[in-house]
Amino acid sequence: MTLAGEDDQTAQSPRPQSLMFSFLGIYALHRRTAVYSGSVIDVFARLGVSEEAVRSTLARMVKRTLLTRYRRGRKVYFGLTAHAADVLEDGRRRVWETGAVNRDWNGTWTVVGFSLPDSRRSTRHDLRSRLIWNGFGLLQSGLWIAPGTKDVTGILASLDLGDHVTVLTASAFKPTEAADLVRKAFDIEQIARRYRSFLAQWDVPRPLPEAPDDLTRQLLLHTDWLQLVRQDPHLPAEQLPEDWPAIRAEQVFHTLARDYEQPAAKLAAAVLDELEL
């Protein structure tokens, strides 16, 4: 389960599924509990998400083996599967450990080349989505690159590509420069626009004054930020402008996340009905 293919969402209302991932990452990951659906509905009502949308999102996540149902009397609780925990842990690492700026690049690139027949158009689409999700950019037809050394085993798993794909690590040699690769394979201005959009909403004295409380702001903040870092290919800092907006955006995120953490946790504790597993 990935969010690959979702468009930039810092300038529009996040999808219920994206908000659900943020909610579960904060209030379910690393906890041996399941959450009552009614209390999830109460939390999402603060975000303007309808009961129908919440129930539909939960049902889809069960169908995709991300959540498990637990019945206690007339109540239905939802807990994470191991698959969901892996997805959420990946998101946690990207948010809190990877960082928004790549200052540790060693000059290498991971290169993925593939050629698939038209009869496997669906597989081609899935592979492209996975590559984009994992920070790859299209250098030229059928040739994708990402900075650093990436383990693409998980990206290629389940696609049954066989001899249709080649994976290499490489370095740029003249006349090719790293800056040329970045310019050709990645839309730097689009990435920058996403960060500037985030800053326009959150780098203000009172972010989202219309939001009912800090639990709402916390979930929206984490959702916006996770979308940003998951769409960011984590390009080498030396190949980016000195005023790269991700630097300021990351500072804003960390400051607000700390500010919202305790008041949001108190509100969540008062609303959430949890089942010990």
XYZ file of N, CA, C and O in Angstrom, residues 108-114 136 143-152 156 165-171:
104
model
N 27.061 8.882 -6.108
C 26.570 7.742 -6.892
C 25.080 7.881 -7.191
O 24.345 8.593 -6.498
N 24.662 7.159 -8.222
C 23.259 7.127 -8.623
C 22.831 5.673 -8.763
O 23.624 4.829 -9.182
N 21.610 5.398 -8.397
C 21.014 4.098 -8.715
C 20.255 4.255 -10.020
O 19.453 5.184 -10.177
N 20.528 3.347 -10.951
C 19.931 3.414 -12.282
C 19.052 2.182 -12.503
O 19.493 1.056 -12.270
N 17.829 2.415 -12.927
C 16.912 1.327 -13.256
C 16.464 1.508 -14.704
O 15.914 2.550 -15.073
N 16.742 0.503 -15.507
C 16.290 0.516 -16.892
C 15.335 -0.635 -17.128
O 15.531 -1.731 -16.603
N 14.287 -0.392 -17.893
C 13.353 -1.480 -18.177
C 12.683 -1.266 -19.521
O 12.591 -0.140 -20.025
N 12.829 8.189 -7.616
C 13.443 8.097 -8.936
C 12.833 9.130 -9.879
O 11.655 9.473 -9.775
N 14.640 4.767 -18.662
C 15.825 4.860 -17.797
C 15.549 5.830 -16.654
O 15.342 7.025 -16.878
N 15.546 5.299 -15.435
C 15.221 6.075 -14.243
C 16.434 6.139 -13.318
O 17.197 5.169 -13.218
N 16.599 7.275 -12.625
C 17.733 7.436 -11.716
C 17.272 8.005 -10.378
O 16.255 8.695 -10.293
N 18.048 7.690 -9.340
C 17.822 8.250 -8.003
C 19.185 8.467 -7.358
O 20.107 7.662 -7.559
N 19.354 9.540 -6.589
C 20.642 9.787 -5.948
C 20.928 8.766 -4.854
O 20.033 8.352 -4.110
N 22.205 8.338 -4.785
C 22.611 7.390 -3.755
C 22.395 5.953 -4.187
O 21.985 5.669 -5.316
N 22.673 5.058 -3.265
C 22.502 3.630 -3.513
C 21.205 3.169 -2.876
O 21.036 3.267 -1.665
N 20.291 2.702 -3.687
C 18.974 2.280 -3.194
C 18.792 0.787 -3.401
O 19.148 0.253 -4.453
N 18.235 0.146 -2.399
C 17.870 -1.257 -2.522
C 16.501 -1.324 -3.190
O 15.487 -0.963 -2.583
N 16.480 -1.737 -4.442
C 15.224 -1.731 -5.195
C 14.515 -3.076 -5.151
O 13.508 -3.270 -5.840
N 10.741 -3.826 -6.817
C 10.493 -4.741 -7.921
C 9.717 -5.985 -7.511
O 9.195 -6.704 -8.361
N 14.198 -5.908 -16.661
C 14.717 -4.792 -15.874
C 16.201 -4.981 -15.593
O 16.681 -6.108 -15.432
N 16.929 -3.871 -15.558
C 18.352 -3.856 -15.213
C 18.575 -2.808 -14.139
O 18.060 -1.684 -14.243
N 19.323 -3.154 -13.100
C 19.605 -2.241 -11.997
C 21.112 -2.084 -11.862
O 21.849 -3.071 -11.793
N 21.573 -0.829 -11.797
C 22.996 -0.531 -11.694
C 23.224 0.622 -10.719
O 22.310 1.408 -10.451
N 24.436 0.730 -10.200
C 24.873 1.966 -9.557
C 25.896 2.604 -10.481
O 26.667 1.909 -11.154
N 25.897 3.943 -10.539
C 26.748 4.635 -11.505
C 27.173 5.992 -10.977
O 26.597 6.513 -10.013
N 28.189 6.550 -11.612
C 28.637 7.915 -11.339
C 28.666 8.681 -12.644
O 28.858 8.091 -13.715
